[in-house]
Amino acid sequence: FAGMALETVLLLDYQARSGALFERLGALMTAFMAGMAIGAWQADRSMRSAERSGRTPLRPGSRGVAVSAVALLACLSATVALIVRSSTAAPGFAGSAVMLFAAGAVVSAIFASASAASHGTDGSGFGRLYGADLAGGAAGSLLAGLVLIPLAGAVPTTWAVAALSVLALLLA
């Protein structure tokens, strides 16, 4: 939910500030997807490193990398809210791409951690987790783009994402 909501806010903010989006949409989406690939890879690398060094790897109910990633998501959401709110701190194309990359990296690290912690080596439960992730992403994109941003604005929407991230962190 949070990743797609942030992506929607960043894309709409870039479009509003630059006056156009269509010619750079592919590059901005690539930044988000590249962030997702790097975030998942880094989370996997961290979990494997923990196993090799004898530290406790993620197990069902453990917090590990996921807690750190959710905390980063809350901080990133707050940063995006402050940037979108500012009339002088326009991130431009490169800044928007960097923030989309960061959002992708953080949400994929959360998913990788949740995947490792939620089921055993046989992969049981992965389909439910992936389905829930996709449903949350669809809901985040739909609610942010069609309801929250038009009714409340980009800044309140982004603060809501930050608040939901903090709530998720507290419940973890």
Coordinates of N, CA and C in Angstrom, one line a residue:
F1 N 0.8 -1.2 0.0 CA 0.0 0.0 0.0 C 0.9 1.3 0.0
A2 N 1.8 1.3 1.0 CA 2.6 2.5 1.1 C 3.5 2.8 -0.1
G3 N 4.1 1.8 -0.6 CA 5.0 2.0 -1.7 C 4.2 2.6 -3.0
M4 N 3.1 2.0 -3.3 CA 2.3 2.5 -4.4 C 1.7 3.9 -4.2
A5 N 1.3 4.2 -2.9 CA 0.8 5.5 -2.6 C 1.9 6.5 -2.7
L6 N 3.2 6.2 -2.3 CA 4.3 7.1 -2.4 C 4.6 7.3 -3.9
E7 N 4.6 6.2 -4.6 CA 4.9 6.3 -6.1 C 3.9 7.3 -6.7
T8 N 2.7 7.1 -6.4 CA 1.6 8.0 -7.0 C 1.9 9.4 -6.7
V9 N 2.1 9.7 -5.4 CA 2.4 11.1 -5.0 C 3.6 11.7 -5.7
L10 N 4.7 10.9 -5.8 CA 5.9 11.4 -6.5 C 5.7 11.7 -7.9
L11 N 5.0 10.7 -8.6 CA 4.7 10.9 -10.0 C 3.8 12.1 -10.3
L12 N 2.8 12.3 -9.5 CA 1.9 13.4 -9.7 C 2.6 14.8 -9.3
D13 N 3.4 14.7 -8.3 CA 4.2 15.9 -7.9 C 5.1 16.3 -9.0
Y14 N 5.8 15.3 -9.6 CA 6.7 15.6 -10.7 C 6.0 16.2 -11.9
Q15 N 4.8 15.6 -12.2 CA 4.0 16.1 -13.3 C 3.5 17.6 -13.0
A16 N 3.1 17.8 -11.8 CA 2.6 19.2 -11.5 C 3.7 20.2 -11.6
R17 N 4.9 19.8 -11.2 CA 6.0 20.8 -11.1 C 6.6 21.0 -12.5
S18 N 6.7 19.9 -13.3 CA 7.4 20.0 -14.6 C 6.5 20.3 -15.7
G19 N 5.2 20.1 -15.5 CA 4.2 20.3 -16.6 C 4.0 19.2 -17.5
A20 N 4.8 18.2 -17.4 CA 4.7 17.0 -18.3 C 5.2 15.8 -17.6
L21 N 4.7 14.6 -17.9 CA 5.1 13.4 -17.3 C 5.4 12.3 -18.4
F22 N 4.6 12.3 -19.4 CA 4.5 11.2 -20.3 C 5.9 10.8 -20.9
E23 N 6.7 11.8 -21.3 CA 8.0 11.4 -21.9 C 9.0 10.9 -20.9
R24 N 8.8 11.1 -19.6 CA 9.8 10.6 -18.6 C 9.2 9.5 -17.7
L25 N 7.9 9.1 -18.0 CA 7.3 8.1 -17.1 C 8.0 6.8 -17.1
G26 N 8.5 6.4 -18.3 CA 9.2 5.1 -18.3 C 10.5 5.1 -17.5
A27 N 11.2 6.2 -17.5 CA 12.4 6.3 -16.7 C 12.1 6.4 -15.2
L28 N 11.1 7.1 -14.8 CA 10.7 7.2 -13.4 C 10.2 5.8 -12.9
M29 N 9.4 5.1 -13.7 CA 8.9 3.8 -13.3 C 10.1 2.8 -13.2
T30 N 11.1 3.0 -14.1 CA 12.3 2.1 -14.1 C 13.1 2.4 -12.8
A31 N 13.1 3.6 -12.3 CA 13.8 3.9 -11.1 C 13.1 3.2 -9.9
F32 N 11.8 3.2 -9.9 CA 11.1 2.5 -8.8 C 11.3 1.0 -8.9
M33 N 11.2 0.4 -10.1 CA 11.5 -1.1 -10.3 C 12.9 -1.5 -10.0
A34 N 13.9 -0.6 -10.4 CA 15.3 -0.9 -10.1 C 15.5 -0.9 -8.5
G35 N 14.8 0.1 -7.9 CA 14.9 0.1 -6.4 C 14.3 -1.2 -5.8
M36 N 13.2 -1.6 -6.4 CA 12.7 -2.9 -5.9 C 13.6 -4.1 -6.0
A37 N 14.3 -4.1 -7.2 CA 15.2 -5.2 -7.4 C 16.4 -5.1 -6.4
I38 N 17.0 -3.9 -6.2 CA 18.1 -3.8 -5.3 C 17.7 -4.0 -3.9
G39 N 16.5 -3.5 -3.5 CA 16.0 -3.7 -2.1 C 15.9 -5.2 -1.8
A40 N 15.2 -5.9 -2.7 CA 15.0 -7.4 -2.5 C 16.4 -8.1 -2.4
W41 N 17.3 -7.8 -3.3 CA 18.6 -8.4 -3.3 C 19.4 -8.1 -2.0
Q42 N 19.3 -6.8 -1.6 CA 20.0 -6.5 -0.4 C 19.4 -7.1 0.9
A43 N 18.1 -7.2 0.9 CA 17.5 -7.9 2.1 C 17.9 -9.4 2.1
D44 N 17.8 -10.0 0.9 CA 18.3 -11.4 0.9 C 19.7 -11.6 1.3
R45 N 20.5 -10.7 0.8 CA 22.0 -10.7 1.2 C 22.2 -10.6 2.7
S46 N 21.4 -9.6 3.3 CA 21.5 -9.4 4.7 C 21.1 -10.7 5.5
M47 N 20.0 -11.3 5.1 CA 19.5 -12.5 5.8 C 20.4 -13.7 5.6
R48 N 21.0 -13.8 4.4 CA 22.0 -14.9 4.2 C 23.3 -14.7 5.0
S49 N 23.7 -13.4 5.1 CA 24.9 -13.1 5.9 C 24.6 -13.4 7.4
A50 N 23.4 -13.1 7.9 CA 23.1 -13.4 9.3 C 23.1 -14.9 9.5
E51 N 22.6 -15.7 8.6 CA 22.7 -17.2 8.7 C 24.1 -17.7 8.8
R52 N 25.0 -17.2 7.8 CA 26.4 -17.6 7.8 C 27.2 -17.3 9.0
S53 N 26.9 -16.1 9.6 CA 27.6 -15.7 10.8 C 27.1 -16.2 12.1
G54 N 26.0 -17.0 12.0 CA 25.5 -17.6 13.2 C 24.5 -16.7 13.9
R55 N 24.2 -15.6 13.4 CA 23.2 -14.7 14.0 C 21.8 -15.4 13.6
T56 N 20.8 -15.0 14.4 CA 19.5 -15.6 14.2 C 18.9 -15.1 12.9
P57 N 18.7 -15.9 11.9 CA 18.0 -15.5 10.7 C 16.5 -15.2 11.0
L58 N 15.9 -14.6 10.0 CA 14.4 -14.4 10.2 C 13.7 -15.7 10.3
R59 N 12.8 -15.7 11.2 CA 11.9 -16.8 11.4 C 10.5 -16.3 11.6
P60 N 9.4 -17.1 11.4 CA 8.1 -16.6 11.7 C 8.0 -15.8 13.0
G61 N 7.5 -14.6 12.9 CA 7.3 -13.8 14.1 C 8.6 -12.9 14.5
S62 N 9.7 -13.1 13.8 CA 10.9 -12.3 14.1 C 10.8 -11.0 13.3
R63 N 11.6 -10.0 13.7 CA 11.5 -8.7 13.2 C 12.6 -8.4 12.2
G64 N 13.8 -8.6 12.5 CA 14.9 -8.5 11.5 C 14.9 -7.2 10.6
V65 N 15.2 -7.5 9.4 CA 15.3 -6.5 8.4 C 14.0 -5.7 8.2
A66 N 12.9 -6.4 8.4 CA 11.6 -5.8 8.1 C 11.3 -4.5 9.0
V67 N 11.7 -4.6 10.3 CA 11.5 -3.5 11.2 C 12.3 -2.3 10.7
S68 N 13.5 -2.5 10.3 CA 14.4 -1.4 9.8 C 13.8 -0.8 8.5
A69 N 13.3 -1.7 7.6 CA 12.8 -1.2 6.4 C 11.5 -0.4 6.6
V70 N 10.6 -0.9 7.5 CA 9.4 -0.1 7.8 C 9.8 1.2 8.4
A71 N 10.8 1.3 9.3 CA 11.2 2.6 9.8 C 11.7 3.5 8.7
L72 N 12.5 2.9 7.8 CA 12.9 3.7 6.7 C 11.8 4.2 5.8
L73 N 10.8 3.4 5.6 CA 9.6 3.8 4.9 C 8.9 5.0 5.5
A74 N 8.8 4.9 6.8 CA 8.1 6.1 7.6 C 9.0 7.3 7.4
C75 N 10.3 7.2 7.5 CA 11.2 8.4 7.3 C 11.1 8.9 5.9
L76 N 11.1 8.0 4.9 CA 11.0 8.4 3.5 C 9.7 9.1 3.2
S77 N 8.6 8.6 3.8 CA 7.3 9.2 3.6 C 7.3 10.6 4.2
A78 N 7.8 10.8 5.3 CA 7.9 12.1 5.9 C 8.7 13.1 5.1
T79 N 9.8 12.6 4.5 CA 10.7 13.4 3.7 C 9.9 13.8 2.4
V80 N 9.2 12.9 1.8 CA 8.5 13.2 0.6 C 7.4 14.2 0.9
A81 N 6.7 14.1 2.1 CA 5.7 15.0 2.5 C 6.3 16.4 2.6
L82 N 7.5 16.6 3.2 CA 8.1 17.9 3.3 C 8.5 18.5 2.0
I83 N 9.0 17.6 1.1 CA 9.5 18.1 -0.2 C 8.3 18.5 -1.0
V84 N 7.2 17.7 -1.0 CA 6.0 18.0 -1.8 C 5.4 19.3 -1.3
R85 N 5.4 19.5 0.0 CA 4.9 20.7 0.6 C 5.6 22.0 0.3
S86 N 6.9 21.8 0.1 CA 7.8 23.0 -0.2 C 7.6 23.5 -1.6
S87 N 7.5 24.8 -1.8 CA 7.4 25.3 -3.1 C 8.8 25.6 -3.7
T88 N 9.8 25.6 -2.9 CA 11.1 25.9 -3.3 C 12.0 24.6 -3.4
A89 N 11.7 23.5 -2.8 CA 12.5 22.3 -2.8 C 12.0 21.3 -3.8
A90 N 11.8 21.8 -5.0 CA 11.4 20.9 -6.1 C 12.5 19.9 -6.4
P91 N 12.1 18.6 -6.3 CA 13.2 17.6 -6.5 C 13.6 17.4 -8.0
G92 N 12.8 17.9 -8.9 CA 13.2 17.7 -10.3 C 13.1 16.3 -10.7
F93 N 13.6 16.0 -12.0 CA 13.5 14.6 -12.5 C 14.5 13.7 -11.7
A94 N 15.7 14.1 -11.5 CA 16.7 13.3 -10.8 C 16.3 13.0 -9.4
G95 N 15.8 14.0 -8.7 CA 15.4 13.9 -7.3 C 14.2 13.0 -7.2
S96 N 13.2 13.1 -8.1 CA 12.1 12.2 -8.1 C 12.5 10.8 -8.4
A97 N 13.4 10.6 -9.3 CA 13.9 9.3 -9.6 C 14.6 8.6 -8.4
V98 N 15.4 9.4 -7.7 CA 16.1 8.9 -6.5 C 15.1 8.5 -5.4
M99 N 14.0 9.4 -5.2 CA 13.0 9.0 -4.2 C 12.2 7.8 -4.6
L100 N 11.9 7.7 -5.9 CA 11.2 6.5 -6.4 C 12.0 5.2 -6.2
F101 N 13.3 5.4 -6.5 CA 14.3 4.2 -6.3 C 14.3 3.8 -4.8
A102 N 14.4 4.8 -3.9 CA 14.4 4.5 -2.5 C 13.1 3.9 -2.0
A103 N 12.0 4.4 -2.5 CA 10.7 3.8 -2.1 C 10.6 2.4 -2.6
G104 N 11.0 2.1 -3.8 CA 11.0 0.7 -4.3 C 11.9 -0.2 -3.5
A105 N 13.1 0.3 -3.2 CA 14.1 -0.5 -2.4 C 13.5 -0.9 -1.0
V106 N 12.9 0.1 -0.4 CA 12.4 -0.1 1.0 C 11.2 -1.1 0.9
V107 N 10.3 -0.9 0.0 CA 9.1 -1.8 0.0 C 9.5 -3.2 -0.4
S108 N 10.4 -3.4 -1.3 CA 10.8 -4.7 -1.6 C 11.6 -5.4 -0.5
A109 N 12.4 -4.6 0.3 CA 13.0 -5.2 1.4 C 12.0 -5.7 2.5
I110 N 11.0 -4.9 2.6 CA 9.9 -5.4 3.5 C 9.3 -6.7 3.0
F111 N 9.0 -6.7 1.7 CA 8.4 -7.9 1.2 C 9.3 -9.1 1.3
A112 N 10.6 -8.9 1.0 CA 11.5 -10.1 1.1 C 11.6 -10.5 2.5
S113 N 11.7 -9.6 3.5 CA 11.7 -10.0 4.9 C 10.5 -10.7 5.3
A114 N 9.3 -10.2 4.9 CA 8.1 -10.8 5.3 C 8.0 -12.2 4.7
S115 N 8.5 -12.4 3.5 CA 8.5 -13.7 2.8 C 9.3 -14.7 3.5
A116 N 10.5 -14.2 3.9 CA 11.4 -15.1 4.6 C 10.9 -15.5 6.0
A117 N 10.2 -14.6 6.6 CA 9.7 -14.8 8.0 C 8.4 -15.5 8.1
S118 N 7.6 -15.5 6.9 CA 6.3 -16.0 7.0 C 6.1 -17.5 6.6
H119 N 7.1 -18.1 6.0 CA 7.0 -19.5 5.6 C 8.3 -20.2 5.6
G120 N 8.2 -21.5 5.6 CA 9.5 -22.3 5.6 C 10.1 -22.4 4.3
T121 N 11.1 -23.3 4.2 CA 11.8 -23.5 3.0 C 11.0 -24.1 1.9
D122 N 9.9 -24.7 2.2 CA 9.1 -25.3 1.2 C 8.2 -24.3 0.4
G123 N 8.3 -23.1 0.8 CA 7.6 -22.0 0.1 C 6.1 -21.9 0.4
S124 N 5.6 -22.7 1.4 CA 4.2 -22.6 1.7 C 3.8 -21.2 2.2
G125 N 2.7 -20.7 1.7 CA 2.2 -19.4 2.1 C 2.7 -18.3 1.3
F126 N 3.6 -18.6 0.3 CA 4.1 -17.5 -0.5 C 3.0 -16.9 -1.4
G127 N 2.2 -17.7 -2.0 CA 1.1 -17.2 -2.8 C 0.2 -16.3 -2.1
R128 N -0.2 -16.6 -0.9 CA -1.0 -15.7 -0.1 C -0.3 -14.4 0.2
L129 N 1.0 -14.5 0.6 CA 1.7 -13.2 0.9 C 1.9 -12.4 -0.4
Y130 N 2.2 -13.0 -1.5 CA 2.3 -12.2 -2.8 C 1.0 -11.6 -3.2
G131 N -0.1 -12.4 -3.0 CA -1.4 -11.9 -3.3 C -1.8 -10.7 -2.5
A132 N -1.5 -10.8 -1.2 CA -1.7 -9.7 -0.3 C -0.9 -8.5 -0.6
D133 N 0.4 -8.7 -1.0 CA 1.2 -7.6 -1.5 C 0.7 -6.9 -2.7
L134 N 0.2 -7.7 -3.7 CA -0.3 -7.1 -4.9 C -1.7 -6.4 -4.6
A135 N -2.5 -6.9 -3.7 CA -3.7 -6.3 -3.4 C -3.5 -5.0 -2.7
G136 N -2.5 -5.0 -1.8 CA -2.1 -3.7 -1.1 C -1.6 -2.7 -2.0
G137 N -0.8 -3.1 -3.0 CA -0.3 -2.2 -4.0 C -1.4 -1.6 -4.8
A138 N -2.3 -2.4 -5.2 CA -3.4 -1.9 -6.0 C -4.3 -1.0 -5.2
A139 N -4.5 -1.3 -4.0 CA -5.3 -0.4 -3.1 C -4.6 0.9 -2.9
G140 N -3.3 0.8 -2.7 CA -2.5 2.1 -2.4 C -2.6 3.0 -3.7
S141 N -2.4 2.4 -4.8 CA -2.4 3.2 -6.0 C -3.8 3.8 -6.3
L142 N -4.8 2.9 -6.2 CA -6.2 3.4 -6.4 C -6.6 4.4 -5.4
L143 N -6.4 4.2 -4.1 CA -6.9 5.1 -3.1 C -6.1 6.4 -3.2
A144 N -4.8 6.3 -3.4 CA -4.0 7.6 -3.4 C -4.4 8.4 -4.6
G145 N -4.4 7.8 -5.8 CA -4.7 8.5 -7.0 C -6.1 9.0 -7.3
L146 N -7.0 8.2 -6.8 CA -8.4 8.5 -7.1 C -9.2 9.1 -5.9
V147 N -8.7 8.9 -4.7 CA -9.5 9.4 -3.5 C -8.7 10.4 -2.7
L148 N -7.6 9.9 -2.1 CA -6.9 10.7 -1.1 C -6.2 11.9 -1.7
I149 N -5.5 11.8 -2.7 CA -4.8 13.0 -3.3 C -5.9 14.0 -3.8
P150 N -6.9 13.6 -4.6 CA -7.9 14.6 -5.0 C -8.7 15.2 -3.9
L151 N -9.0 14.5 -2.8 CA -9.8 15.0 -1.7 C -9.0 15.8 -0.7
A152 N -7.8 15.2 -0.3 CA -7.0 15.8 0.8 C -5.8 16.5 0.3
G153 N -5.2 16.1 -0.8 CA -4.0 16.7 -1.3 C -2.8 15.7 -1.1
A154 N -1.7 16.0 -1.8 CA -0.5 15.1 -1.8 C 0.1 15.1 -0.4
V155 N 0.2 16.3 0.3 CA 0.9 16.3 1.5 C 0.2 15.5 2.6
P156 N -1.1 15.7 2.8 CA -1.8 14.9 3.8 C -1.8 13.4 3.5
T157 N -1.8 13.1 2.2 CA -1.8 11.7 1.8 C -0.4 11.1 2.2
T158 N 0.6 11.8 1.9 CA 2.0 11.3 2.3 C 2.1 11.2 3.8
W159 N 1.6 12.2 4.6 CA 1.7 12.0 6.0 C 0.9 10.8 6.5
A160 N -0.2 10.5 5.8 CA -1.0 9.4 6.2 C -0.2 8.1 5.9
V161 N 0.5 8.0 4.8 CA 1.4 6.9 4.5 C 2.5 6.8 5.6
A162 N 3.0 7.9 6.0 CA 4.0 7.8 7.1 C 3.4 7.3 8.4
A163 N 2.2 7.8 8.7 CA 1.5 7.3 9.9 C 1.2 5.9 9.9
L164 N 0.7 5.4 8.7 CA 0.5 3.9 8.6 C 1.8 3.1 8.7
S165 N 2.9 3.7 8.2 CA 4.1 3.0 8.4 C 4.6 2.9 9.8
V166 N 4.4 4.0 10.5 CA 4.7 4.0 12.0 C 3.8 3.0 12.7
L167 N 2.5 3.0 12.4 CA 1.6 2.0 13.0 C 2.0 0.6 12.7
A168 N 2.4 0.3 11.4 CA 2.9 -1.0 11.1 C 4.2 -1.4 11.9
L169 N 5.0 -0.4 12.1 CA 6.3 -0.6 12.9 C 5.9 -0.9 14.3
L170 N 5.0 -0.3 14.9 CA 4.6 -0.5 16.3 C 3.9 -1.9 16.4
L171 N 3.2 -2.3 15.4 CA 2.6 -3.6 15.4 C 3.5 -4.8 15.1
A172 N 4.6 -4.5 14.5 CA 5.6 -5.6 14.1 C 6.2 -6.3 15.3

